[in-house]
XYZ file of C-alpha atoms in Angstrom:
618
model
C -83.670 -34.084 -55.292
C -84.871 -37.337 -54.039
C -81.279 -38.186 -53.610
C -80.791 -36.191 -50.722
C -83.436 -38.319 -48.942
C -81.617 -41.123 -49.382
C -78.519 -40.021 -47.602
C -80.408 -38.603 -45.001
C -81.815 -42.896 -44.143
C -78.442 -39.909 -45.145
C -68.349 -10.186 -52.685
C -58.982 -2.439 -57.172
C -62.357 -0.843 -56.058
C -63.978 0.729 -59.375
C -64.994 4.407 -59.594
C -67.643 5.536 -61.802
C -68.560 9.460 -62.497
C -72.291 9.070 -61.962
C -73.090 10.887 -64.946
C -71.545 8.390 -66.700
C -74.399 5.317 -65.467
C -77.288 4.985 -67.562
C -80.241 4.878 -65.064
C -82.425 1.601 -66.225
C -85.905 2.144 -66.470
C -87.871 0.432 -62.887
C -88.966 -2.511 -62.818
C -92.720 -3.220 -61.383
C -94.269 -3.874 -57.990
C -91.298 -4.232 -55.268
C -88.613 -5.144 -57.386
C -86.772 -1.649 -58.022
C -83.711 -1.314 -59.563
C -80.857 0.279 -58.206
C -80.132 4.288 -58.659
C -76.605 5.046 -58.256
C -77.660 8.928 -57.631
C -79.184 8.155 -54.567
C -75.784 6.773 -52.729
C -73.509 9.337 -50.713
C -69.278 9.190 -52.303
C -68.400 6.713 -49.223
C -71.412 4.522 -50.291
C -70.504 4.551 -54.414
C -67.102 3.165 -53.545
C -68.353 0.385 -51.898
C -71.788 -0.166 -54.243
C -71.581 1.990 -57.142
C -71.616 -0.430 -60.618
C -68.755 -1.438 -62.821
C -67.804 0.933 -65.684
C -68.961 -0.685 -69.159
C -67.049 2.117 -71.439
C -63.992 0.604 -70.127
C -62.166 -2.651 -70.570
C -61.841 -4.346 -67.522
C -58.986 -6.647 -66.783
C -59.259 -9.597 -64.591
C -58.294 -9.143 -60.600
C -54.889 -10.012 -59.840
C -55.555 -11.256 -56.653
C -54.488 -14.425 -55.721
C -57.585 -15.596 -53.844
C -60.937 -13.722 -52.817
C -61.009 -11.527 -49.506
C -61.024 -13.741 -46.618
C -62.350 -12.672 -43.280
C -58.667 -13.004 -41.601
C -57.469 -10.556 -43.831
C -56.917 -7.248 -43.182
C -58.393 -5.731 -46.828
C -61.728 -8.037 -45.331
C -64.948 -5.086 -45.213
C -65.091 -3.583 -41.416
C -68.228 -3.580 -39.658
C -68.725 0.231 -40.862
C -68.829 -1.397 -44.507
C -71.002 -4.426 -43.508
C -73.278 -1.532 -42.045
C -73.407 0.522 -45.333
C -74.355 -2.418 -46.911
C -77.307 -3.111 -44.926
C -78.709 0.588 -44.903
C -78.888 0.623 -48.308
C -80.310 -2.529 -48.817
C -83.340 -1.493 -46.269
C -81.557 -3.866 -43.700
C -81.529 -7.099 -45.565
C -78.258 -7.841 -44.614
C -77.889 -11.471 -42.347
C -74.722 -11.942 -40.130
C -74.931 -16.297 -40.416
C -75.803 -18.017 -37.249
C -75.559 -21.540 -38.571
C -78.269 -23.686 -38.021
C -76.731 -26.268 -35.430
C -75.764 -23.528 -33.325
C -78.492 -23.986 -31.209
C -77.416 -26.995 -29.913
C -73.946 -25.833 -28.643
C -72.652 -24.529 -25.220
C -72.896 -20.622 -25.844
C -74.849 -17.721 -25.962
C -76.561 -19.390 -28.375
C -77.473 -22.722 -26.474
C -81.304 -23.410 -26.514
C -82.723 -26.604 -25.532
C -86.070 -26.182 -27.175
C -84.696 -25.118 -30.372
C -82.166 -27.282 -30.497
C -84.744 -30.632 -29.807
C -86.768 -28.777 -32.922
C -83.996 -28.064 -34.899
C -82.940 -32.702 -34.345
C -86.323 -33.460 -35.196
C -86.874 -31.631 -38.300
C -83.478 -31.954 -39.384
C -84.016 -34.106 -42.428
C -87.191 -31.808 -43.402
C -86.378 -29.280 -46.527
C -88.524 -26.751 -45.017
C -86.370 -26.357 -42.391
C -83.090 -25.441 -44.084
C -84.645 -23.566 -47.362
C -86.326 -21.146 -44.949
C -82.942 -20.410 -43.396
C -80.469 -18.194 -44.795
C -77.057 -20.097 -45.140
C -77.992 -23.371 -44.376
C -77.126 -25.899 -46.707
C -79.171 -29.407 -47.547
C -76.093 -31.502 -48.488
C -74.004 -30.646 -44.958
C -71.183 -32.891 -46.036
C -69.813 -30.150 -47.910
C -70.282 -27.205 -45.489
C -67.771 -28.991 -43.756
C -69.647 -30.546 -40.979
C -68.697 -27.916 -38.695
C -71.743 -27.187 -36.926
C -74.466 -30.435 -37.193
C -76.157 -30.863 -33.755
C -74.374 -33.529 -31.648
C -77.158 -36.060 -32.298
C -77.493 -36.497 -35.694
C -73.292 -36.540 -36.528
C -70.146 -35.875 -34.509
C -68.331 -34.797 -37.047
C -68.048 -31.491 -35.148
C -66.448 -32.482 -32.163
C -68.848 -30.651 -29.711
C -68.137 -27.200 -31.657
C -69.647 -25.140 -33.997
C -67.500 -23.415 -36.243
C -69.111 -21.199 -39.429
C -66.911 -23.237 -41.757
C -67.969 -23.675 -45.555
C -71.495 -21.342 -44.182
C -71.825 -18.185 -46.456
C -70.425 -15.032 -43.498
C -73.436 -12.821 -43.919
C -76.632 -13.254 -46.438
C -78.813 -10.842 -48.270
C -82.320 -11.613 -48.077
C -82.964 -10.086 -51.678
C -86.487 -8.780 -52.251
C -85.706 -5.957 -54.550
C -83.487 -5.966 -57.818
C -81.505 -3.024 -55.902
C -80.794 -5.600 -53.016
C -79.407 -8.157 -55.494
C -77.099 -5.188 -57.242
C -75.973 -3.912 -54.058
C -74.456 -6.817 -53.032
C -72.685 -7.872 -56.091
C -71.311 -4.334 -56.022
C -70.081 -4.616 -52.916
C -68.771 -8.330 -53.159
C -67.167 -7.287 -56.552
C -65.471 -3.589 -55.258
C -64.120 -5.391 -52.106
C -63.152 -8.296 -53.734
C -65.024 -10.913 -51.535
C -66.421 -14.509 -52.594
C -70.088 -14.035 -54.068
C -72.369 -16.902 -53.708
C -76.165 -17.509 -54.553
C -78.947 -19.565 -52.263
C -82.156 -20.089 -53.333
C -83.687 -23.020 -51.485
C -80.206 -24.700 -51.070
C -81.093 -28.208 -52.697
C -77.895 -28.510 -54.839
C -76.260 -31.697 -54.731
C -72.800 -30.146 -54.466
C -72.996 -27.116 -52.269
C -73.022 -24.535 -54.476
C -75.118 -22.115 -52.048
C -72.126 -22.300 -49.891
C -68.376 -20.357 -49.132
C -66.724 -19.813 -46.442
C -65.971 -16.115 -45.929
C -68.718 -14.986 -48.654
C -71.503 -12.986 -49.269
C -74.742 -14.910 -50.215
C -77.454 -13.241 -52.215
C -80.717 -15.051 -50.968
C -83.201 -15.235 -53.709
C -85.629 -17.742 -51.906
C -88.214 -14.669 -50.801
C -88.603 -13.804 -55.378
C -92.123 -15.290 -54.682
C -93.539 -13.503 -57.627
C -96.035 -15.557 -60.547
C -98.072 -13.678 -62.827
C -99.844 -15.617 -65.259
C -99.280 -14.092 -69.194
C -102.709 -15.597 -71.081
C -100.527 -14.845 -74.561
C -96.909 -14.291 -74.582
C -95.960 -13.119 -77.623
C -92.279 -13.967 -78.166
C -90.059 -11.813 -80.972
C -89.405 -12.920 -84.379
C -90.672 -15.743 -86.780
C -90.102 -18.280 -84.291
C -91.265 -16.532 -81.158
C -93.248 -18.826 -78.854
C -96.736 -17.684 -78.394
C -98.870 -18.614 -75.888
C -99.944 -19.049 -72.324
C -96.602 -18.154 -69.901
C -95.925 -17.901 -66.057
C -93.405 -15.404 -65.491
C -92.115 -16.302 -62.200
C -89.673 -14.718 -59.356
C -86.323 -16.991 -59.260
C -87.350 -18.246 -55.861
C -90.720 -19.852 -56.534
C -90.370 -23.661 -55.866
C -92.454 -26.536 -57.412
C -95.025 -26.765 -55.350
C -96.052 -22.626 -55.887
C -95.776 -22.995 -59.512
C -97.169 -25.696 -60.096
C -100.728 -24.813 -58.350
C -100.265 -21.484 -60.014
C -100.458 -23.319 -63.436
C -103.300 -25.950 -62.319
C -105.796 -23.277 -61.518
C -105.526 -22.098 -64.905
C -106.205 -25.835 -66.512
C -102.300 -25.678 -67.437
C -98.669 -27.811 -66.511
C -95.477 -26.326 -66.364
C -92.547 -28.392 -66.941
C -91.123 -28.471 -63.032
C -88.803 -31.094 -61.397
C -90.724 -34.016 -58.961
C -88.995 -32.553 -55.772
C -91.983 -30.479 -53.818
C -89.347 -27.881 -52.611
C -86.802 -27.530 -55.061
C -86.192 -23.896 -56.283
C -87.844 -24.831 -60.035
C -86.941 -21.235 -61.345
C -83.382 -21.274 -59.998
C -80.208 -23.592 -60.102
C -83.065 -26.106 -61.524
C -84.089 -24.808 -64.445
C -80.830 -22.913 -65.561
C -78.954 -26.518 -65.449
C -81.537 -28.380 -67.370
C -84.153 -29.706 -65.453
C -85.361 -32.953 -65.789
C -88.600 -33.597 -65.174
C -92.037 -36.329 -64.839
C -92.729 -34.545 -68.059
C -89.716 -34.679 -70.079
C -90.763 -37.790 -71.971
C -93.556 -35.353 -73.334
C -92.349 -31.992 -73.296
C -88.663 -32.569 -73.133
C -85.963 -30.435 -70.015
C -87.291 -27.478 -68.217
C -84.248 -25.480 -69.408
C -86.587 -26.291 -73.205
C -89.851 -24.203 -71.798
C -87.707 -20.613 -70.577
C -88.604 -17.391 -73.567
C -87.303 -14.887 -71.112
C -84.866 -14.023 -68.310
C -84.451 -10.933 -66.244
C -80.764 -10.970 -64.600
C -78.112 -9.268 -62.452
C -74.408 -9.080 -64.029
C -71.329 -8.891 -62.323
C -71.083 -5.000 -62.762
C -74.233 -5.350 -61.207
C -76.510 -4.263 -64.204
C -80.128 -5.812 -64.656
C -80.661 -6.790 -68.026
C -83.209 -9.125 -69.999
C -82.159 -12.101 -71.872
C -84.433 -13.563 -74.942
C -83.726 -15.489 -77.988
C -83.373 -11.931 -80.031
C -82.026 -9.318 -77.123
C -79.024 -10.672 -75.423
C -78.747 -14.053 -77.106
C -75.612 -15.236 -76.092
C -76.137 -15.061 -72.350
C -79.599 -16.394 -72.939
C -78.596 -19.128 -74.337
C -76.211 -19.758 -71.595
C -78.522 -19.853 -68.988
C -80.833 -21.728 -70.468
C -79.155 -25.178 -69.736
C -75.866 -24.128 -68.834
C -76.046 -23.543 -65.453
C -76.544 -20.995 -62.292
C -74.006 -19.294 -59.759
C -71.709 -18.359 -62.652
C -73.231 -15.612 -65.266
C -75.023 -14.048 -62.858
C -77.800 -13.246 -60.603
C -81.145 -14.641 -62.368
C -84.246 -12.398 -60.808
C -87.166 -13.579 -62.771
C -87.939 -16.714 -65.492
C -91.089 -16.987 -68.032
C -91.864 -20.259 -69.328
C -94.236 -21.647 -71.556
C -97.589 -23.546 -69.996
C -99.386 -26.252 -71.725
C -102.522 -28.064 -71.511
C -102.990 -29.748 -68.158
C -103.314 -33.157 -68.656
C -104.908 -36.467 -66.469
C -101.992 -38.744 -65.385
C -101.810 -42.383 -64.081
C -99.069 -43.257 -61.730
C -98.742 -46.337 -60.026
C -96.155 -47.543 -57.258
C -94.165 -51.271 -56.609
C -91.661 -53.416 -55.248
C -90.196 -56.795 -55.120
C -87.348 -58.679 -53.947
C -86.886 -62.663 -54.250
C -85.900 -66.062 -52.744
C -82.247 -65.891 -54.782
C -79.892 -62.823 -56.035
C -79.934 -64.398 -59.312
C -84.058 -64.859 -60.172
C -83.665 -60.250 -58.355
C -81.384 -59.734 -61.026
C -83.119 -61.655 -63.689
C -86.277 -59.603 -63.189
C -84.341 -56.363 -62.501
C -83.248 -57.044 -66.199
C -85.916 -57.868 -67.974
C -87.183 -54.192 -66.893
C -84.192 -52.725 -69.033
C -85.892 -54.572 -72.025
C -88.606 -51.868 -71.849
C -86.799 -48.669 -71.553
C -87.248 -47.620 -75.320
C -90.702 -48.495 -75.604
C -91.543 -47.042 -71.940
C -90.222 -44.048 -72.632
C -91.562 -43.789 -75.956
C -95.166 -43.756 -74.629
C -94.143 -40.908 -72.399
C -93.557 -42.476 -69.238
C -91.545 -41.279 -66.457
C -89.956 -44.524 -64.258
C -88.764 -43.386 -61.106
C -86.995 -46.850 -59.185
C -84.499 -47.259 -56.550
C -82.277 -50.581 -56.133
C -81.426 -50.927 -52.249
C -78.182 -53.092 -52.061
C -77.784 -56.484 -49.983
C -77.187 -59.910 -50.481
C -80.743 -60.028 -52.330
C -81.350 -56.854 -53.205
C -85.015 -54.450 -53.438
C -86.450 -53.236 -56.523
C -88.870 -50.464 -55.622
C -90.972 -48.740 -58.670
C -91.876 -45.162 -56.663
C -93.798 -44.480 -59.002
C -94.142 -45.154 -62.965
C -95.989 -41.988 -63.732
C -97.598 -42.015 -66.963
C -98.784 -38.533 -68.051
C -101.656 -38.472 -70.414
C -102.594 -41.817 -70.549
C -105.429 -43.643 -68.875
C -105.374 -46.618 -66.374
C -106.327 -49.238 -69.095
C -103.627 -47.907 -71.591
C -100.793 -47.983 -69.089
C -101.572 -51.791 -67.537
C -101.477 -52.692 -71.024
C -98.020 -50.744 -71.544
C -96.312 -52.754 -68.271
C -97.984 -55.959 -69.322
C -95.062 -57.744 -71.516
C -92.821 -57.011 -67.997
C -94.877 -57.981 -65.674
C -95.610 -61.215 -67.752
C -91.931 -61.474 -68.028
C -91.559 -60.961 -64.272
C -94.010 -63.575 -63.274
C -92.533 -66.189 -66.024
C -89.525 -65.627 -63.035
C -91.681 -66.320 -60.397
C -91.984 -62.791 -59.218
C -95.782 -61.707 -59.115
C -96.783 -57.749 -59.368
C -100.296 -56.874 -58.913
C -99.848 -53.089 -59.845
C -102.719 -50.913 -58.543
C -102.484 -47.806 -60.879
C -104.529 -44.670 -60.297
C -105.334 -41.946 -62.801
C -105.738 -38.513 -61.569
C -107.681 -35.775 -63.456
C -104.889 -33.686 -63.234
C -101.056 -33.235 -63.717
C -101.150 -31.756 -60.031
C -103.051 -34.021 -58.086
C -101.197 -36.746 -59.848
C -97.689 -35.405 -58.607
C -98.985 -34.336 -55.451
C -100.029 -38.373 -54.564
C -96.606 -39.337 -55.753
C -94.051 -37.575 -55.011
C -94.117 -36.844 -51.249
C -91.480 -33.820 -49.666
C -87.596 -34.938 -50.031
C -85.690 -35.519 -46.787
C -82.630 -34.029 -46.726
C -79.434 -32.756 -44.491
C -77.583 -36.590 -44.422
C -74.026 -35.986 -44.394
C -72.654 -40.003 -44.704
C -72.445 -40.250 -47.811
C -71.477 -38.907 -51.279
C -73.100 -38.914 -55.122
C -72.210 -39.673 -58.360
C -74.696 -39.876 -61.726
C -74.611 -40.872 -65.344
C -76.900 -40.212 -68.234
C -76.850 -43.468 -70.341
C -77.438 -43.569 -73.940
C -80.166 -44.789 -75.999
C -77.776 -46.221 -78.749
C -76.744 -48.549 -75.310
C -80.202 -50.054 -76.001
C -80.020 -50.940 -79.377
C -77.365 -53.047 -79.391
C -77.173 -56.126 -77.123
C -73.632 -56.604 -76.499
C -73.836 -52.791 -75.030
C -76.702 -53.435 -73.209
C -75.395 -56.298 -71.166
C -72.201 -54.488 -70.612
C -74.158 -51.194 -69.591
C -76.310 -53.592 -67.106
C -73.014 -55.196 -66.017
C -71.691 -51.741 -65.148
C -74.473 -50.175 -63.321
C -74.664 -53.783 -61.510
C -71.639 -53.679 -60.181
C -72.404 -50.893 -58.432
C -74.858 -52.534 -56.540
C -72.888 -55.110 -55.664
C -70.211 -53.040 -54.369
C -72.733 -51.726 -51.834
C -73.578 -48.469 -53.569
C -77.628 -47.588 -53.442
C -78.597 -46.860 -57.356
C -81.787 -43.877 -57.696
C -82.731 -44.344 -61.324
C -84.457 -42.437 -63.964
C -86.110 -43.642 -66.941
C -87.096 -41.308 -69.639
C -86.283 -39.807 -72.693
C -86.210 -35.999 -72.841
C -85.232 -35.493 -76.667
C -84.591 -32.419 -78.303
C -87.899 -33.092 -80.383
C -89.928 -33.565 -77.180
C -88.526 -30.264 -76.080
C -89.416 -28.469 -79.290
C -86.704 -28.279 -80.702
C -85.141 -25.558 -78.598
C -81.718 -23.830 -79.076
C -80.529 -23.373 -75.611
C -77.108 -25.076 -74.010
C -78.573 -28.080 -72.245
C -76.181 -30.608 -72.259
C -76.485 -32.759 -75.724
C -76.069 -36.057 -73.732
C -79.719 -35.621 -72.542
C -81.015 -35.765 -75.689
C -79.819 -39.651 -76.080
C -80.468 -40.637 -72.827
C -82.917 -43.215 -72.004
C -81.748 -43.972 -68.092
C -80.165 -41.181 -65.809
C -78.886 -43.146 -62.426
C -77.628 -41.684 -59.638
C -75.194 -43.897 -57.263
C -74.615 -43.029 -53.560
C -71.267 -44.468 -51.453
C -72.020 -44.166 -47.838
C -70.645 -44.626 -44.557
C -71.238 -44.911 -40.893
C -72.323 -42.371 -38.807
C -68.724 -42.400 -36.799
C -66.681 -42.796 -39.663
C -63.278 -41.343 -39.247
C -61.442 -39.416 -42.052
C -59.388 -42.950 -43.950
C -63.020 -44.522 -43.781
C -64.456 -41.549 -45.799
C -61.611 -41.225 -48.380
C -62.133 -45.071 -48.805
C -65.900 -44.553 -50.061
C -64.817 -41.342 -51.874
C -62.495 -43.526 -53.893
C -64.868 -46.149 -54.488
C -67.076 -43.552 -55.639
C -64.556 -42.714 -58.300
C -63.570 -45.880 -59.485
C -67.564 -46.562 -59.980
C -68.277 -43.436 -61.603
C -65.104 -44.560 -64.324
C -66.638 -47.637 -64.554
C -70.075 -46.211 -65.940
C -68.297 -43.900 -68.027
C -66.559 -46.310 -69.259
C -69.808 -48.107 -71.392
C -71.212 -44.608 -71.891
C -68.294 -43.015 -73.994
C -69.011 -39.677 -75.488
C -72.387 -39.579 -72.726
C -72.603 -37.286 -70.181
C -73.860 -36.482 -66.204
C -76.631 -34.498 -64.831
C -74.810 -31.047 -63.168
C -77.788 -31.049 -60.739
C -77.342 -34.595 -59.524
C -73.824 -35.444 -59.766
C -70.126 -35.935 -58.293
C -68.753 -33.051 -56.942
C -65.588 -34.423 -58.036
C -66.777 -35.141 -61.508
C -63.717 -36.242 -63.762
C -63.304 -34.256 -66.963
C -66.843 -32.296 -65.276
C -66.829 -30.098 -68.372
C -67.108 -32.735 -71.250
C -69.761 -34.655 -68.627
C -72.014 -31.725 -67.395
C -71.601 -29.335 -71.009
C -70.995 -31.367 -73.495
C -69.807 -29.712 -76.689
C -71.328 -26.568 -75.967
C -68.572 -25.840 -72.970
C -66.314 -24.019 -75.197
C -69.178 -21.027 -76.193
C -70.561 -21.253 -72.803
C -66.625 -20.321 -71.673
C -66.575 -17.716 -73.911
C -70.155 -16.221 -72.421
C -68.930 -16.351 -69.022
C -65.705 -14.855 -70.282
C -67.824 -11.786 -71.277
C -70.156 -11.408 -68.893
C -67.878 -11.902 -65.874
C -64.771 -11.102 -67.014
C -63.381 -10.941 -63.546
C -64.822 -14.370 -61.832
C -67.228 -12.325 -59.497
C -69.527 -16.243 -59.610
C -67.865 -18.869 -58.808
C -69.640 -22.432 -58.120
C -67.974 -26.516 -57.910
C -68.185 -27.631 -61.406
C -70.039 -24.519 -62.948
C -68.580 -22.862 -66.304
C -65.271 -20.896 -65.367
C -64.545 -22.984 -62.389
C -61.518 -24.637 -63.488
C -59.484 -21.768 -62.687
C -59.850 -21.514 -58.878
C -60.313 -23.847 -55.886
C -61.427 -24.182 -52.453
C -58.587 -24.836 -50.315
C -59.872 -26.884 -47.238
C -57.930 -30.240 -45.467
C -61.631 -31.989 -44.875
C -61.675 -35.830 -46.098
C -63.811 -34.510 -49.563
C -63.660 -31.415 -51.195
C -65.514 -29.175 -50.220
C -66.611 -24.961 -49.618
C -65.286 -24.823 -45.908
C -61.473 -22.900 -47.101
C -60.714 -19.806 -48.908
C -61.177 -19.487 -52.588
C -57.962 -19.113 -54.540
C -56.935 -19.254 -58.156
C -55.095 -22.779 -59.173
């Protein structure tokens, strides 16, 4: 989610006879399931599960329950809600609010709450509060840091109330009770998604950030022929990168995890892919996932694995979060922890032309880097001579010596251009300590600007006339004043073992995913931001435009994503349509971009789309 650092310098009612609800067996430790036998008759109309022995049509409501409405749950509901769910329920203060004339005015928070604004700590440890704030609607940011409020704070595209989920019964609760009133449903884990899905204005947010659960599996023993077996981590949704991967290191083993220290790794990140400093070797994170434990939309908890529940396991495993369900629990395969070399750089030059020179002579090595198993994280800050800066190469598995002598034919090209590098690279004994030197926390909350990616094709490599057109392309971007944050790596089904899962095909081709950002001015006014919103367009058609038939990272990508389902899916939308179709057959999940979405829309009047408006069908 390094992205978001560079912006921030930027819930018909359905009855069921009780008899009729197979009790599931409990799960361990804290995590109980739900038993409908425990809930009085005014609590099973509001919580009691969906009826699977009969077919259930979908709602003919025009648009979920708003809180202007007069259908919207009273406070009497919102209270039977929170009894049963051991008062987990969270009425949303937002964040900013603080820093407001009101009740809620507080100097001293509100000076904390300015200075740690850009921190990802801050806003994954609060309920609702949302790390890309350009599409809650800028409604309530503290004075200081934008004035896109206008000296109010409003709740806009902020989640109502929030469930702080620490049982399986918490999570089923509140997708009953979203579902039987008819609500908008929404999920946060740590709230790092590029687009907002952990927002919705007027919904119910199940909060999975507190699933803090790893238990280490010495040998998994997976079903069937073809059954992975092994060392696993099975892991509660809301462990982040940092938990798991210490968990793994004390063992002598890597998981496959993103680079951000905070991201939610067993959440909205693995279940849309997952790249990763180790895909070059072991391929997506979405590759590594042998079991699931979820929450459906008639609020069931079932387990998903390659022979029990294929269909939906499939689904998740690549094809996204927020839309199939309510995913409590991933295991994943560990591997061998390995020593890694990483090393960091950066150059600019006398002219624009000798900058773009050397910038180019690095696309010469993409193949061959990423063939080695490298992982080239760079940035290309715009101006009239633009920065290069390498941060970091990070070379898994392979020693000092081995990776100076793998950089050597660029860097000899580089200086041929005039443009010295003495790289400095240090191996680490371990995956961990490796990651931990070069990746530091991602700062977050910017709301001036907006994102747009593309994953661009290995067969753009091997032919020159492609490659100077894809360099052109990407270029121009540059020029136009966008900021490019690049990726080069090659996570191919082979690296990945060969996995069946729904990851989106383009992945397996790509040797360069590059995310472009379009940015404005702090005071920008409402024309100014439409302006960059268009240029974002017209750049992100321009890339697609040398990468036909390609494809764009879901976790890192335009919100407003042309054709989003050939880009983000591939060929697999169609199945993962009919999945969702099935599981939630009456668009209880809804996320920007996610499978299903096409048939409903946030209505808002801000100057981008985004979740501060009610949710209604198209």
């Amino acid at each position: 989610m390094a992205i978001l650092q560079s912006i921030t310098i930027l819930l018909q009612i359905f009855h069921l006879a009780l008899a009729n609800i197979p009790t599931p067996p409990i799960h361990p430790r804290q995590l109980q399931e739900l038993d409908p036998t425990n809930l009085t008759p005014e609590e099973a109309t509001l919580l009691n599960f969906s009826n699977p022995s009969f077919p259930i049509s979908p709602k003919s409501q025009k648009c979920k329950v708003f809180p202007s409405d007069p259908t919207w749950p009273t406070d009497h509901q919102w209270d039977l809600l929170n009894k049963t769910t051991n008062g987990a329920l969270i009425k949303t203060i937002p964040i900013g609010a603080p820093c407001f004339p009101g009740p809620l005015y507080d100097a001293e928070k509100c000076r904390y709450i300015v200075s740690q604004w850009g921190n990802s700590s801050v806003h994954m440890s609060d309920p609702t509060s949302m790390m890309s704030p350009l599409f809650q609607g800028r409604t309530c940011q503290p004075p200081s840091i934008s004035p896109a409020s206008n000296g109010t704070c409003k709740i806009g595209g902020y989640p109502a109330y929030a469930l702080n989920a620490s049982r399986i019964a918490d999570i089923q609760l509140g997708v009953n009770f979203a579902r039987n009133t008819g609500i908008r449903l929404v999920i946060k884990n740590t709230g790092h998604d590029f687009s907002g899905k952990s927002g919705g204005a007027g919904a119910l947010s199940i909060w999975t950030h507190y699933l803090k659960n790893i238990e280490y599996i010495p040998e998994f023993k997976g079903e069937g022929e073809k059954g992975y077996k092994g060392p696993a981590f099975k892991s509660g949704s809301g462990v982040q990168a940092w938990e798991i991967y210490e968990a793994a290191s004390k063992k002598k083993l890597v998981v496959v995890g993103g680079e951000g220290r905070t991201v939610g790794v067993m959440g909205g990140y693995i279940l849309g892919g997952g790249h990763s400093p180790l895909s070059s070797i072991y391929g997506m994170g979405a590759d590594h996932i042998v079991s699931l434990s979820v929450v459906l939309s008639s609020g069931h908890y079932i387990t998903a694995t390659p022979t029990q529940n294929h269909d939906l396991f499939w689904s998740l495993s690549g094809g996204g979060g927020s839309t199939f369900g309510v995913v409590t629990s991933v295991t994943v395969k560990a591997h061998p922890d390995i020593p890694t070399t990483a090393l960091s750089f950066s150059f600019s030059t006398a002219t624009p032309t000798q900058f773009w020179a050397g910038v180019r002579t690095f696309f010469n090595y993409f193949i061959p880097f990423s063939n080695a198993g490298t992982y080239s994280y760079f940035w290309v800050l715009p101006g009239s001579i633009p920065t290069f800066s390498m941060n970091p190469f990070f070379a898994p598995n392979l020693t000092s010596t081995q990776t100076l002598s793998l950089l050597k034919p660029w860097l000899d090209d580089l200086a041929s251009l005039g443009i010295k590098i003495t790289p400095k690279p240090t191996t680490y004994p371990t995956y961990l300590s490796a990651w931990q030197a070069s990746f530091p926390q991602e700062g977050v909350g910017g709301d001036s600007g907006c994102t747009g990616s593309r994953l661009f094709p290995r067969s753009n490599w091997l032919n020159e006339t492609l490659l100077n057109a894809t360099f052109a392309a990407w270029k121009g971007s540059i020029d136009a004043g966008l900021l490019t944050i690049n990726f080069n790596f090659a996570p191919t089904l082979s690296a990945g073992g060969d996995p069946d899962n729904s990851v989106n095909p383009a992945w397996r081709e790509t040797v360069m995913h590059s995310i472009q950002i379009a940015s404005w001015g702090r005071d920008a006014d409402f024309e100014e931001i439409r302006r960059m919103r268009n240029l974002m367009s017209e750049r992100q058609r321009v890339w697609r435009g040398v990468s036909p038939g390609a494809g764009a990272y879901l976790g890192e990508s335009d919100r407003e994503e042309e054709g989003f389902q050939g880009s983000f899916y591939g060929r697999n939308y169609e199945r993962l349509l009919g999945v969702k179709r099935e599981v939630d057959p009456e668009d209880v999940f809804w996320a920007k971009t996610a499978v299903g979405s096409e048939g409903w829309r946030v209505v808002g009047e801000g100057p981008v789309d985004d979740e501060n408006g009610r949710l209604c069908r198209v």
